Short mmCIF file of C-alpha atoms in Angstrom, two decimals:
data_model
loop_
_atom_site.label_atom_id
_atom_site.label_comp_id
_atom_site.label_asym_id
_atom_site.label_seq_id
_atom_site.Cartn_x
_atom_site.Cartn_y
_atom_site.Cartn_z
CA UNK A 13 31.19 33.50 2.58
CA UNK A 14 33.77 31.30 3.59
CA UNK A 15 31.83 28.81 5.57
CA UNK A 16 30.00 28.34 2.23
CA UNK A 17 32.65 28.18 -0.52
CA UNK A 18 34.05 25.07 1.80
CA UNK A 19 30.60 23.41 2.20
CA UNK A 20 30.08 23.74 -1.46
CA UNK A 21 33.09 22.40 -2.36
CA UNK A 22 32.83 19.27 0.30
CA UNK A 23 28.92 18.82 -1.67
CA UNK A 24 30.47 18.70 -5.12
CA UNK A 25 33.66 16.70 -4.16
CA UNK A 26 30.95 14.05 -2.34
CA UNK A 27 28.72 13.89 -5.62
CA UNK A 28 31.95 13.56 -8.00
CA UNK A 29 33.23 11.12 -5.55
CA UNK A 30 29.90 8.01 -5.70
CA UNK A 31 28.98 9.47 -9.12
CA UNK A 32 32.87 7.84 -10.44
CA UNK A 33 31.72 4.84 -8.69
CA UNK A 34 28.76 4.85 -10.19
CA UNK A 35 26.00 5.10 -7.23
CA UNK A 36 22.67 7.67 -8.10
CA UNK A 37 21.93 10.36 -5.93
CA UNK A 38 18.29 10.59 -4.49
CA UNK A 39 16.11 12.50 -1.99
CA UNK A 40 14.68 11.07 0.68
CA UNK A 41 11.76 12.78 1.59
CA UNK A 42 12.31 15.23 4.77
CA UNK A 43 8.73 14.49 5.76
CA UNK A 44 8.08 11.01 6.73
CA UNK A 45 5.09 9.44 8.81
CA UNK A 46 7.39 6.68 10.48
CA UNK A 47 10.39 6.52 12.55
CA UNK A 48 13.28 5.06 11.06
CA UNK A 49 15.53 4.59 13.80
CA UNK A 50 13.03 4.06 16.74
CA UNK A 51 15.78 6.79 18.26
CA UNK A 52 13.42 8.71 20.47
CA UNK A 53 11.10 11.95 19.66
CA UNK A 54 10.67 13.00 16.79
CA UNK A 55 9.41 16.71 15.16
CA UNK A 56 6.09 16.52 14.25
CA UNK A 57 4.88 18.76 10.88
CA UNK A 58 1.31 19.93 11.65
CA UNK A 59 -0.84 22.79 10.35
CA UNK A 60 -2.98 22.40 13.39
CA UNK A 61 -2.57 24.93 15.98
CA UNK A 62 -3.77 26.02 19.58
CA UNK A 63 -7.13 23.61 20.78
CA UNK A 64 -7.19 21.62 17.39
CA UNK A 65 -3.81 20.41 18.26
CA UNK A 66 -4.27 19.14 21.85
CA UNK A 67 -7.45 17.96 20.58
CA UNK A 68 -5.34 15.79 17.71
CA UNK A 69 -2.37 15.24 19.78
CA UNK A 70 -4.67 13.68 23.05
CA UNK A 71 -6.63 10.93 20.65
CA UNK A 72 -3.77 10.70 18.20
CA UNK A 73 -6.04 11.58 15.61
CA UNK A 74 -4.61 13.84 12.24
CA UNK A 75 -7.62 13.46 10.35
CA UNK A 76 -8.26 17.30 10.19
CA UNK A 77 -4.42 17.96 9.66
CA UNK A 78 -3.09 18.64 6.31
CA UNK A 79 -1.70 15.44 5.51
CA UNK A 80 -4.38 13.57 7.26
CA UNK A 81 -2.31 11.89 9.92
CA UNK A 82 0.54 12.32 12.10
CA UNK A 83 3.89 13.88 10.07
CA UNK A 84 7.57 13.87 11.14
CA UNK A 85 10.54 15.76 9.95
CA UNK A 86 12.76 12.92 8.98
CA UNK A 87 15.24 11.53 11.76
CA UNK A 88 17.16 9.41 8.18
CA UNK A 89 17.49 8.37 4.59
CA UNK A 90 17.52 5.38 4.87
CA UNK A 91 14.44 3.67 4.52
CA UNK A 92 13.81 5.59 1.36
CA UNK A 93 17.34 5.00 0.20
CA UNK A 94 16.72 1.47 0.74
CA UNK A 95 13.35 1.11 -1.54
CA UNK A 96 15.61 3.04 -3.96
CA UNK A 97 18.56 0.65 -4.10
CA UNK A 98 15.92 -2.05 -4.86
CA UNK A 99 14.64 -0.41 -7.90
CA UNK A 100 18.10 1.31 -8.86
CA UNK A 101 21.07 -0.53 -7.64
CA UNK A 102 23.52 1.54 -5.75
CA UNK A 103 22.75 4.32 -4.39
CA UNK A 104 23.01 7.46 -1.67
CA UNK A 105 21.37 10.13 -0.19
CA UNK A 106 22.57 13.04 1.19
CA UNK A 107 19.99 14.80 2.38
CA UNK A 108 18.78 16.80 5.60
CA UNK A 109 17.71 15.04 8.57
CA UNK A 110 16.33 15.89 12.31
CA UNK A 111 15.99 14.38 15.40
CA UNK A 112 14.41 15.75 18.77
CA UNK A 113 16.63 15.22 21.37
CA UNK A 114 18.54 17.41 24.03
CA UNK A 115 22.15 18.01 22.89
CA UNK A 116 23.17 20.65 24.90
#
């Protein structure tokens, strides 16, 4: 319970923090179809499974796959919290975000 009291409190003190200096929260989406940071692999999202997979995976082709194409978790915010900022003015996003890579 700990470990989440502190994390909560760190969230709100973040939010009171840009919302005094007037910034807007958003969500960027946590499934993207493009690499933001051209870091490396990515985690693809598929409902495909077993054959249809290496089938899709082989000719890069999604078309059967739930979102018609390939799907990524997202590796950043901040292509999204870019387009935001354009419409809104300043802005942040503090939202989850994955990359593929070996940490260990």
């Amino acid at each position: 319970g700990a470990v989440a009291r502190v994390r909560s409190a760190l969230a709100q003190a973040t939010h009171a923090f840009f919302g005094d200096l007037g910034f807007r929260y958003v969500h960027s989406p946590v499934i993207t179809a493009s690499d933001c940071e051209g870091a490396g692999e990515m985690f693809r999202v598929t409902t495909l499974g077993g054959e249809e997979l290496v089938k899709a995976a082989t000719d890069d082709d999604f078309a059967e796959d739930f979102f018609s194409k390939s799907a990524y978790l997202t590796v950043s915010g901040q292509l999204a919290a870019e387009a935001y900022a354009c419409a809104l003015g300043d802005v942040y996003t503090f939202g989850p975000t994955f990359r593929a890579e070996n940490s260990q």
